[in-house]
Coordinates of C-alpha atoms and ligand atoms in Angstrom, one line a residue:
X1 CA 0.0 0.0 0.0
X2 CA 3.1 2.4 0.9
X3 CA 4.6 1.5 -2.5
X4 CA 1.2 2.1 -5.0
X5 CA 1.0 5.4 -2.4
X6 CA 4.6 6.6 -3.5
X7 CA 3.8 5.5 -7.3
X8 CA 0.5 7.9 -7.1
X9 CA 2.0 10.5 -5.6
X10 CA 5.2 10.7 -8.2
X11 CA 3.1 10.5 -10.6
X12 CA 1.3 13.2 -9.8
X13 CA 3.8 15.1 -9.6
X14 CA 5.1 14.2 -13.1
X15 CA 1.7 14.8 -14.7
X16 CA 2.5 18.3 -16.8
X17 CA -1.0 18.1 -18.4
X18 CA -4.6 18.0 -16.5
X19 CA -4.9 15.6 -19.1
X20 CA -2.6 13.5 -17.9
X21 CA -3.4 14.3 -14.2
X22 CA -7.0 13.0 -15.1
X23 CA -5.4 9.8 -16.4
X24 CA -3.4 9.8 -13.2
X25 CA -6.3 10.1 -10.7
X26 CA -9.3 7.3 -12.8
X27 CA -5.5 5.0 -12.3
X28 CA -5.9 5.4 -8.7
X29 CA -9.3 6.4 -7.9
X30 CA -11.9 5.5 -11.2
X31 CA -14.0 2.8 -10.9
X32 CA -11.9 0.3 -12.2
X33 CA -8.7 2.1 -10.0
X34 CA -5.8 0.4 -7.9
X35 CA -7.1 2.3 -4.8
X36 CA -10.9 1.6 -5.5
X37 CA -9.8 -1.9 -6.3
X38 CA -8.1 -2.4 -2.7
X39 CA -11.3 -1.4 -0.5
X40 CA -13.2 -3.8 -2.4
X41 CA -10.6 -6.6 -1.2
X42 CA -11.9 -5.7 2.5
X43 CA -14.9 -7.7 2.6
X44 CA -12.8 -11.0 2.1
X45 CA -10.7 -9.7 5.2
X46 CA -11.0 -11.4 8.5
X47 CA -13.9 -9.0 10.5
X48 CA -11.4 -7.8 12.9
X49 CA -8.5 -6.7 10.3
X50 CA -11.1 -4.8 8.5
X51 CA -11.5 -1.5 10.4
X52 CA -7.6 -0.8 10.2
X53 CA -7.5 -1.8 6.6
X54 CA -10.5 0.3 5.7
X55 CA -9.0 3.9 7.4
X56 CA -5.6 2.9 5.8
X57 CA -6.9 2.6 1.9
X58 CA -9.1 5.6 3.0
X59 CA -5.6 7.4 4.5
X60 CA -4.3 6.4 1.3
X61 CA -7.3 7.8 -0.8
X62 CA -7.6 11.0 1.0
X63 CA -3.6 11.8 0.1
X64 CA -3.9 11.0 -3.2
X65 CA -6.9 13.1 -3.8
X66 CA -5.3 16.2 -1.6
X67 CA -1.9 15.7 -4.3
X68 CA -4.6 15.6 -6.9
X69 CA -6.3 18.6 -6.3
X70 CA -3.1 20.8 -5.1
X71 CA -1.6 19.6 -8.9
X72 CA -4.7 20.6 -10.3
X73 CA -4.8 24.3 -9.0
X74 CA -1.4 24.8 -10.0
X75 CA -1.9 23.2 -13.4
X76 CA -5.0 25.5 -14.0
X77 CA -3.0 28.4 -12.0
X78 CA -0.4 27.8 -14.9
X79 CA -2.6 27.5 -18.0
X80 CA -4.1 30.6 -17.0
X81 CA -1.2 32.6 -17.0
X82 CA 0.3 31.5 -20.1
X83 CA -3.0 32.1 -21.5
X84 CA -3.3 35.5 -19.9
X85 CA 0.8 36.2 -21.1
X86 CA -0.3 35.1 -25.1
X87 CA -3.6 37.3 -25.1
X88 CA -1.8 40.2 -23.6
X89 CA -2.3 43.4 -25.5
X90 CA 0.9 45.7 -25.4
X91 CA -0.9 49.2 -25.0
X92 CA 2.2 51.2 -25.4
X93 CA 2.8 49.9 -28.9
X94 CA 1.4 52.2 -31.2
X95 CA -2.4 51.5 -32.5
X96 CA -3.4 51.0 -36.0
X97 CA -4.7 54.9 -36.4
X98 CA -6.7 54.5 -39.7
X99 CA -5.6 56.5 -42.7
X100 CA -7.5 59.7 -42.4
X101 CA -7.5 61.7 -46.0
X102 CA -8.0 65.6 -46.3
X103 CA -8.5 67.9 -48.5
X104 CA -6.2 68.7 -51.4
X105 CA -4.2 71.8 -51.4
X106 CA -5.6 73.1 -54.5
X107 CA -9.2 72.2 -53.2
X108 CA -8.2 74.4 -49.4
X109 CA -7.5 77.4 -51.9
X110 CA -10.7 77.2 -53.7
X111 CA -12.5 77.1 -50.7
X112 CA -10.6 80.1 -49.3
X113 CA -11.3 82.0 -52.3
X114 CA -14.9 81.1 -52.6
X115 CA -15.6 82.1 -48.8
X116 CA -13.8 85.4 -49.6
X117 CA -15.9 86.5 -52.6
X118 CA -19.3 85.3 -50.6
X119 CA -18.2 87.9 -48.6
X120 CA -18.4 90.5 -51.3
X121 CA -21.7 89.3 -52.3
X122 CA -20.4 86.9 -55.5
X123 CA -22.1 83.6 -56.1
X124 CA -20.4 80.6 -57.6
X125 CA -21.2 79.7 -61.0
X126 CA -20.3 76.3 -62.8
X127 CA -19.7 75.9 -66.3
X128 CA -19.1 73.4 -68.7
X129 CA -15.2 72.1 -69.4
X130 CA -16.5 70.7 -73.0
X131 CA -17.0 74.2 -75.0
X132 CA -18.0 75.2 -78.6
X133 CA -15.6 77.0 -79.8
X134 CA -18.5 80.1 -80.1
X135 CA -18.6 80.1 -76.3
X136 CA -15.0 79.6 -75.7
X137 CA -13.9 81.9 -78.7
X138 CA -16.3 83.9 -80.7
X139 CA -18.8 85.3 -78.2
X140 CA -15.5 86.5 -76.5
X141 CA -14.7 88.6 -79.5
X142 CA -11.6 86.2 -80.5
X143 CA -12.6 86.0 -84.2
X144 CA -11.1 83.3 -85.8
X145 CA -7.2 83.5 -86.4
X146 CA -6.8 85.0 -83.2
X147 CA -3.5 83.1 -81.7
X148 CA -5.1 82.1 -78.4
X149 CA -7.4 79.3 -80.9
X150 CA -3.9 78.2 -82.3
X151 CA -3.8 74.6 -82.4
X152 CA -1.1 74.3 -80.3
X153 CA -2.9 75.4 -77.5
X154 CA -6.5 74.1 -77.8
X155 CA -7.6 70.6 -77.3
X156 CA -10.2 70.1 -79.6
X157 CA -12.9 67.4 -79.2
X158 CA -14.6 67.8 -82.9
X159 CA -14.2 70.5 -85.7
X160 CA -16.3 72.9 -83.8
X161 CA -16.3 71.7 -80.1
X162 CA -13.0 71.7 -77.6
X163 CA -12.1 71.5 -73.9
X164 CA -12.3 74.9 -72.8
X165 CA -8.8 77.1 -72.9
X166 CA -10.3 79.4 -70.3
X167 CA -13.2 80.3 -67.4
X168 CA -14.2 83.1 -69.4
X169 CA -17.2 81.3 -71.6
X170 CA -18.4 80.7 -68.3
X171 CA -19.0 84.8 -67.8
X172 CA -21.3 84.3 -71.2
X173 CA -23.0 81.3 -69.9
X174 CA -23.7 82.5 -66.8
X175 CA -24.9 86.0 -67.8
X176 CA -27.1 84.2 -69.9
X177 CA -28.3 82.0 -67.1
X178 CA -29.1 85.7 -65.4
X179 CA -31.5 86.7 -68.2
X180 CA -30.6 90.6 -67.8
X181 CA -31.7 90.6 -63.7
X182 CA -28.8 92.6 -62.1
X183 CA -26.7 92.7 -60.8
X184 CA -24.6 90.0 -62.4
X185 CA -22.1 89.0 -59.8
X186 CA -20.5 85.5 -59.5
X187 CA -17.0 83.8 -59.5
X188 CA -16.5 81.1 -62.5
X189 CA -14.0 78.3 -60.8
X190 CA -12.9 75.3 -62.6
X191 CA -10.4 73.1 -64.6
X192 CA -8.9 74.5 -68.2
X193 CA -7.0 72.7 -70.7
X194 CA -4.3 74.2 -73.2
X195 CA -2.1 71.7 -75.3
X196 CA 1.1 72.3 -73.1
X197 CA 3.8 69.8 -72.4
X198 CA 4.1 69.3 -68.5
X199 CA 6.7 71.2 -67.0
X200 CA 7.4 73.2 -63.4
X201 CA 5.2 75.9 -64.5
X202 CA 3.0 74.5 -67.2
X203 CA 0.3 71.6 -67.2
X204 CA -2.3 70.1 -70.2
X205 CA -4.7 70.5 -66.8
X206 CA -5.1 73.5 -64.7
X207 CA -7.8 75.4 -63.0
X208 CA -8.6 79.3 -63.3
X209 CA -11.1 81.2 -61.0
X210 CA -13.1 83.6 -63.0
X211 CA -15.1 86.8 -61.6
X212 CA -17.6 89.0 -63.4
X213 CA -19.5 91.8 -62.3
X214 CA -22.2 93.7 -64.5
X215 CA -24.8 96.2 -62.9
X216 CA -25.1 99.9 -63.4
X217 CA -22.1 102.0 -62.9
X218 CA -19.6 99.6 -62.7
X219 CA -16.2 101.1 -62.7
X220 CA -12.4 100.2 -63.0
X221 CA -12.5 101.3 -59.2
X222 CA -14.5 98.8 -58.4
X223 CA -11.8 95.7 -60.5
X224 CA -9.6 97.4 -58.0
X225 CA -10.8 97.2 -55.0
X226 CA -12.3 93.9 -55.2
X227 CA -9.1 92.7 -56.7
X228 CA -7.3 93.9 -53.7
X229 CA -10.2 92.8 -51.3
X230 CA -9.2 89.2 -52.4
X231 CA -6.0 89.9 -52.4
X232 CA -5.3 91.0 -48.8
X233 CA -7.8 87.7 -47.6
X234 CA -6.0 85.3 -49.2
X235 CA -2.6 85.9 -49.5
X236 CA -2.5 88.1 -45.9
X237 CA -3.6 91.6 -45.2
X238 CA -0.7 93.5 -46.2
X239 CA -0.4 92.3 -49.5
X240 CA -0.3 94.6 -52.3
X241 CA -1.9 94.7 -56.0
X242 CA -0.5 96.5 -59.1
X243 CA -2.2 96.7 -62.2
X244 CA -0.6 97.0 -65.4
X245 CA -1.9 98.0 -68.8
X246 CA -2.7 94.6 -70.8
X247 CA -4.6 93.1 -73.9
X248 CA -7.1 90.9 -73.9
X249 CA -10.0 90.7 -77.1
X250 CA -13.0 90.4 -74.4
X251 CA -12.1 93.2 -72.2
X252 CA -11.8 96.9 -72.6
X253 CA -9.1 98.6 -71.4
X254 CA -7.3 95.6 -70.0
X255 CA -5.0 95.1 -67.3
X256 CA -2.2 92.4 -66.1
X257 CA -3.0 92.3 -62.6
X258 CA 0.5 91.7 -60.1
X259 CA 0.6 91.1 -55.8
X260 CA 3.2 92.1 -53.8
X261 CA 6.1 89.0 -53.5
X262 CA 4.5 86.5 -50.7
X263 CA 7.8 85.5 -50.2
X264 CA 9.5 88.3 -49.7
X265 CA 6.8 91.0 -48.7
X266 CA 8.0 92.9 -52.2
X267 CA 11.2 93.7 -51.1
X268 CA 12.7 91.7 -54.1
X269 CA 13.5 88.0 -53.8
X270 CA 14.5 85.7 -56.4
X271 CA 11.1 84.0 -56.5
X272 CA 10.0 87.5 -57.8
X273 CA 12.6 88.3 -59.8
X274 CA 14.0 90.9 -57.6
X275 CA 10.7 92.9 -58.7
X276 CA 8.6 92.7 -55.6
X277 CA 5.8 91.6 -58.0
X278 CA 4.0 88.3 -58.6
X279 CA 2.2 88.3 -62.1
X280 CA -1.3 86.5 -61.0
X281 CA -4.5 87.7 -63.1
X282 CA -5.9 88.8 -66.1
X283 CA -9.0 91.8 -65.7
X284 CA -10.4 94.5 -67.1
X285 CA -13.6 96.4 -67.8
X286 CA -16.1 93.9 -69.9
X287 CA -16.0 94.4 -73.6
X288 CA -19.5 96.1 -75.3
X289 CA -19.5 93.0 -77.4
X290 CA -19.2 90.7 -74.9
X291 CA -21.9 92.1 -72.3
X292 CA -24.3 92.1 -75.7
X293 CA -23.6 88.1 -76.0
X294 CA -24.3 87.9 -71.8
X295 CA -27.7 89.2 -73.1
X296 CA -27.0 93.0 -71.3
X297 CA -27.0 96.2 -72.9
X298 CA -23.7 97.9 -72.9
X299 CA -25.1 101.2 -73.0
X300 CA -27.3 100.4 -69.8
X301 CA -25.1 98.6 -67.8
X302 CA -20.9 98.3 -67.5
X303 CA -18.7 95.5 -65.6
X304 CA -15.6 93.8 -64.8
X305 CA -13.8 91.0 -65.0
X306 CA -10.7 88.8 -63.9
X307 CA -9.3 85.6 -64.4
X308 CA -6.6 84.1 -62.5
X309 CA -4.7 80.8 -62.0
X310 CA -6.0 78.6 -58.9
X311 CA -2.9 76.3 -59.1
X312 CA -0.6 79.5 -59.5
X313 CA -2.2 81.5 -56.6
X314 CA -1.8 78.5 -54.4
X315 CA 1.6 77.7 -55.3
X316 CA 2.3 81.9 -54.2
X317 CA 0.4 81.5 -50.8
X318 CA 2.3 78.1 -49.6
X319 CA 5.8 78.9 -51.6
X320 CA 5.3 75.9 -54.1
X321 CA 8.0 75.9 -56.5
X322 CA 6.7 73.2 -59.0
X323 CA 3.5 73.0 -60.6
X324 CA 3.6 69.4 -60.5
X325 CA 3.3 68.4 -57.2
X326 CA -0.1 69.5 -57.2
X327 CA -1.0 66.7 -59.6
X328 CA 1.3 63.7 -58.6
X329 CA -0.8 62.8 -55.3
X330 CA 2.7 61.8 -53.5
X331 CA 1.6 61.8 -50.0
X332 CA 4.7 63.1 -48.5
X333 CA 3.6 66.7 -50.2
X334 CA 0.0 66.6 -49.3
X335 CA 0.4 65.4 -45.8
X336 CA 2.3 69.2 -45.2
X337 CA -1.3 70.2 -45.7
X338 CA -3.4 68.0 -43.2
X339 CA -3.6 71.0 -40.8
X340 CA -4.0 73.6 -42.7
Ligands
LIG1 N1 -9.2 84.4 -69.8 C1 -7.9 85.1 -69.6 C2 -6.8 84.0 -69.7 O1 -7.0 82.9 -69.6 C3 -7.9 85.8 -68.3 C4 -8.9 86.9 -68.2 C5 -10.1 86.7 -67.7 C6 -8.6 88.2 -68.6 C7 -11.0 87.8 -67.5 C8 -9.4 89.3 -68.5 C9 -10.7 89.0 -68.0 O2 -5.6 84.4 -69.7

């Protein structure tokens, strides 16, 4: 009995498993186990040898179960803490932050811009990119021949339709759109498409922002000082404008319109040319012919208008260098712009 006690007992402590401490304790204790088999020897004992044998298997029974049970918490102890050490979530390693997108630099702009002429009463119109080449051209007074419908610069989609060079159909379409109520006041923003090989400063794809105003009375002091209005807003409050005498077939006189160098405050910087200038927009007062096509009578009414470069004024506010980067989506470029 001391022997199969010692056996039990070592083999307890062997068992590494509860599996194999389960196979351990039906050995010993099941109903077909050493122990279980020794009471049932005690009935073919003498009477008075029976007692003692009985409390001895039962001594023996009760150890083995106490071993049993003390293996059996530490196993389970055990398995629980490996378990708890393999599901253990390190919550100093970084998370998985999901990619969060924002808005494209040229798109930021826009938005500045468009917030800046709500201010000043404008409304945003859309037009079409696919033009005729009436809208685009010949309602703008740019008879045919004129150099601006050389092939080399328009994209055209059939003999007498093309993707627009420029906003400016739009001020035809949307004076149209007005049928003669007044005033006529809205910003034209959208993509533009010339045949030009990519470079830094040139791109098959770009985007202009328009402006026309018509009503009574309209003045070249009013180009001005909505020019500059926009001017200070987006590229900062102490920004300059110049304008400078200019042709263009749909405006009458016509002016190149320059800010002060964002770089360098107009002091004179290389990014300006040591000028102090930044060429930006195109403007003048609205040619007779072309507020007749709007649908307006130029002796009733008189207006402005501008066009500028989106990609170009953005690239002057954040001190872009290369046209390009606005139209490669590498993230390392666009990410400098999550905040802004
Ligand atoms: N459409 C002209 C261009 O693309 C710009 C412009 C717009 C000039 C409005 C005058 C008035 O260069």
């Amino acid at each position: 009995m001391e022997k199969l006690g010692e056996r039990a007992l070592k083999e307890i402590e062997e068992a590494t498993s509860l599996a194999a401490l389960e196979e351990v304790r039906l050995k010993y204790l099941g109903k077909k186990g050493e122990v279980t088999g020794l009471l049932k020897t005690i009935g073919s004992l003498p009477k008075e040898e029976r007692p003692a044998f009985g409390a001895k298997v039962n001594a023996l029974r009760e150890a083995i179960e106490g071993h049993l049970k003390e293996k059996t918490a530490f196993l389970e102890r055990k398995a629980l803490e490996e378990r708890v050490k393999r599901e253990t979530v390190d919550v100093t390693l970084p998370g998985n932050v999901p990619q969060v997108g924002s808005l494209h630099p040229l798109t930021k702009a826009l938005r500045e811009i468009v917030q800046i002429f709500y201010g000043m009463g404008f409304t945003v119109y859309e037009s079409r990119e696919a033009e005729t080449d009436e809208m685009n051209f010949v309602k703008l007074n740019l008879a045919p021949g004129h150099p601006s419908r050389d092939a080399q610069e328009t994209l055209y989609l059939t003999e007498t339709t093309l993707l627009r060079t420029h906003t400016s159909p739009g001020q035809i379409r949307g004076m149209l759109d007005m049928k003669g109520k007044l005033p006529v006041r809205f910003i034209v923003p959208g993509r533009v498409y010339r045949r030009d090989q990519m470079d830094a400063s040139h791109s098959p794809v770009f985007h202009q922002v328009e402006g026309l105003v018509i009503d009574r009375h309209i003045t070249f002091e009013h180009l001005k000082g909505c020019f500059l209005e926009f001017a200070r807003g987006f590229f900062g409050p102490e920004t300059k404008i110049r304008l400078r005498p200019s042709y263009f077939p749909f405006t009458e006189p016509s002016a190149e319109i320059d800010v002060s160098c964002t770089i360098c405050k107009g002091k004179g910087c290389p990014v300006c040319g040591r000028t102090g200038w930044l060429e930006l927009s195109g403007a003048g007062m609205v040619h007779p012919n072309v507020i007749r096509n709007g649908g307006y009578d130029p002796d009733e009414v008189t207006g402005f208008a501008f066009g500028f470069g989106l990609d170009r004024a953005a690239m002057l506010k954040w001190g872009i260098d290369d046209l390009r980067v606005l139209f490669e989506n590498d993230l390392r470029f666009l990410r400098q712009f999550e905040g802004i």
